Amino acid sequence: MAIMPVRRDAATATFFDGTAQGEFLLIRDTLTGDLLDPRTDTAFDRPRFEHVAASGNGTVVSWSIPHTRLPDGTTQQSVVGIVQLDEGPWWWTEIRGFAADESLDGAAVVVGFERSGDGEHDEVIPYFTKSD
């Protein structure tokens, strides 16, 4: 579950168009063929870059389990970490489907998507979960 609703701006519009359709979009440099993190600033040379769908598969590189205090005084644990996409780029994300005491080192994961809030303009965001 998202901590707060996420909203698009001009720089993130294409990425969120993709997530709304169930696609995790990467940026391909058409000169080198390199696949780049979707947060890469391409405004300096837009014609050089294109968006392409990632496979949605990846491997956990690092993770942590932060404890969040809720308004009622209880705590909530969630797993967050870095996933290396099969295409190469790394993504910082929530990771679901693992026990808090389970080692995620090298675990295979797959992308999932959910709306970040209940509002009409709240975007669909990616998270990763244990691969079957």
GROMACS .gro file of C-alpha atoms in nm:
model
  132
    1MET     CA    1   0.000   0.000   0.000
    2ALA     CA    2   0.132   0.342  -0.090
    3ILE     CA    3   0.226   0.571   0.196
    4MET     CA    4   0.045   0.857   0.024
    5PRO     CA    5  -0.124   0.921  -0.310
    6VAL     CA    6   0.109   0.978  -0.602
    7ARG     CA    7   0.035   1.235  -0.870
    8ARG     CA    8   0.189   1.278  -1.214
    9ASP     CA    9   0.370   1.576  -1.361
   10ALA     CA   10   0.500   1.636  -1.713
   11ALA     CA   11   0.818   1.437  -1.645
   12THR     CA   12   0.632   1.128  -1.514
   13ALA     CA   13   0.325   1.126  -1.740
   14THR     CA   14   0.447   0.857  -1.982
   15PHE     CA   15   0.563   0.630  -1.698
   16PHE     CA   16   0.223   0.656  -1.527
   17ASP     CA   17   0.040   0.602  -1.858
   18GLY     CA   18   0.229   0.271  -1.869
   19THR     CA   19   0.157   0.169  -1.509
   20ALA     CA   20  -0.214   0.240  -1.566
   21GLN     CA   21  -0.197  -0.022  -1.845
   22GLY     CA   22   0.002  -0.271  -1.635
   23GLU     CA   23   0.337  -0.193  -1.797
   24PHE     CA   24   0.662  -0.093  -1.627
   25LEU     CA   25   0.824   0.138  -1.881
   26LEU     CA   26   1.198   0.183  -1.915
   27ILE     CA   27   1.376   0.438  -2.131
   28ARG     CA   28   1.587   0.317  -2.424
   29ASP     CA   29   1.868   0.534  -2.559
   30THR     CA   30   1.825   0.493  -2.935
   31LEU     CA   31   2.191   0.582  -2.999
   32THR     CA   32   2.345   0.325  -2.766
   33GLY     CA   33   2.061   0.078  -2.709
   34ASP     CA   34   2.108   0.115  -2.332
   35LEU     CA   35   1.803   0.070  -2.111
   36LEU     CA   36   1.776   0.339  -1.846
   37ASP     CA   37   1.590   0.386  -1.521
   38PRO     CA   38   1.247   0.546  -1.585
   39ARG     CA   39   1.347   0.838  -1.360
   40THR     CA   40   1.624   0.940  -1.602
   41ASP     CA   41   1.588   1.300  -1.718
   42THR     CA   42   1.562   1.292  -2.097
   43ALA     CA   43   1.444   1.650  -2.149
   44PHE     CA   44   1.783   1.754  -2.292
   45ASP     CA   45   1.739   1.538  -2.605
   46ARG     CA   46   1.388   1.385  -2.622
   47PRO     CA   47   1.410   1.247  -2.979
   48ARG     CA   48   1.705   1.032  -2.871
   49PHE     CA   49   1.499   0.832  -2.618
   50GLU     CA   50   1.196   0.604  -2.637
   51HIS     CA   51   0.988   0.420  -2.378
   52VAL     CA   52   0.980   0.040  -2.387
   53ALA     CA   53   0.802  -0.210  -2.164
   54ALA     CA   54   1.016  -0.409  -1.921
   55SER     CA   55   0.950  -0.779  -1.866
   56GLY     CA   56   0.839  -0.703  -1.510
   57ASN     CA   57   1.080  -0.958  -1.364
   58GLY     CA   58   1.372  -0.885  -1.137
   59THR     CA   59   1.598  -0.990  -0.852
   60VAL     CA   60   1.620  -0.844  -0.502
   61VAL     CA   61   1.957  -0.671  -0.454
   62SER     CA   62   1.903  -0.524  -0.106
   63TRP     CA   63   1.615  -0.484   0.139
   64SER     CA   64   1.516  -0.345   0.477
   65ILE     CA   65   1.217  -0.374   0.707
   66PRO     CA   66   1.121  -0.033   0.844
   67HIS     CA   67   0.875  -0.014   1.132
   68THR     CA   68   0.612   0.259   1.099
   69ARG     CA   69   0.411   0.383   1.396
   70LEU     CA   70   0.045   0.417   1.306
   71PRO     CA   71  -0.192   0.681   1.451
   72ASP     CA   72  -0.340   0.424   1.694
   73GLY     CA   73   0.007   0.357   1.842
   74THR     CA   74   0.061   0.017   1.681
   75THR     CA   75   0.347  -0.047   1.441
   76GLN     CA   76   0.344  -0.178   1.088
   77GLN     CA   77   0.629  -0.358   0.918
   78SER     CA   78   0.683  -0.346   0.546
   79VAL     CA   79   0.962  -0.472   0.326
   80VAL     CA   80   1.128  -0.217   0.102
   81GLY     CA   81   1.430  -0.266  -0.116
   82ILE     CA   82   1.614  -0.244  -0.441
   83VAL     CA   83   1.519  -0.472  -0.730
   84GLN     CA   84   1.743  -0.517  -1.029
   85LEU     CA   85   1.515  -0.555  -1.329
   86ASP     CA   86   1.606  -0.835  -1.570
   87GLU     CA   87   1.685  -0.559  -1.822
   88GLY     CA   88   1.948  -0.409  -1.588
   89PRO     CA   89   1.819  -0.091  -1.419
   90TRP     CA   90   1.758  -0.087  -1.042
   91TRP     CA   91   1.428   0.022  -0.886
   92TRP     CA   92   1.359   0.122  -0.524
   93THR     CA   93   1.027  -0.033  -0.422
   94GLU     CA   94   0.799  -0.206  -0.176
   95ILE     CA   95   0.846  -0.584  -0.184
   96ARG     CA   96   0.555  -0.810  -0.087
   97GLY     CA   97   0.499  -1.180  -0.028
   98PHE     CA   98   0.795  -1.246   0.203
   99ALA     CA   99   0.801  -1.304   0.579
  100ALA     CA  100   0.980  -1.036   0.782
  101ASP     CA  101   1.249  -1.285   0.889
  102GLU     CA  102   1.297  -1.437   0.542
  103SER     CA  103   1.617  -1.374   0.345
  104LEU     CA  104   1.545  -1.196   0.020
  105ASP     CA  105   1.903  -1.211  -0.107
  106GLY     CA  106   1.878  -1.287  -0.479
  107ALA     CA  107   1.504  -1.363  -0.461
  108ALA     CA  108   1.313  -1.361  -0.789
  109VAL     CA  109   1.031  -1.105  -0.797
  110VAL     CA  110   0.768  -0.983  -1.041
  111VAL     CA  111   0.602  -0.643  -1.071
  112GLY     CA  112   0.247  -0.575  -0.960
  113PHE     CA  113   0.047  -0.254  -0.978
  114GLU     CA  114  -0.202  -0.075  -0.754
  115ARG     CA  115  -0.367   0.265  -0.733
  116SER     CA  116  -0.185   0.489  -0.484
  117GLY     CA  117  -0.504   0.638  -0.341
  118ASP     CA  118  -0.878   0.670  -0.382
  119GLY     CA  119  -0.873   0.999  -0.573
  120GLU     CA  120  -0.949   1.034  -0.940
  121HIS     CA  121  -0.597   1.165  -1.011
  122ASP     CA  122  -0.406   0.921  -0.785
  123GLU     CA  123  -0.170   0.720  -1.003
  124VAL     CA  124  -0.119   0.345  -1.037
  125ILE     CA  125   0.223   0.259  -0.894
  126PRO     CA  126   0.445  -0.048  -0.918
  127TYR     CA  127   0.550  -0.280  -0.633
  128PHE     CA  128   0.724  -0.617  -0.649
  129THR     CA  129   0.618  -0.952  -0.509
  130LYS     CA  130   0.756  -1.304  -0.479
  131SER     CA  131   0.774  -1.474  -0.817
  132ASP     CA  132   0.582  -1.805  -0.848
   0.00000   0.00000   0.00000
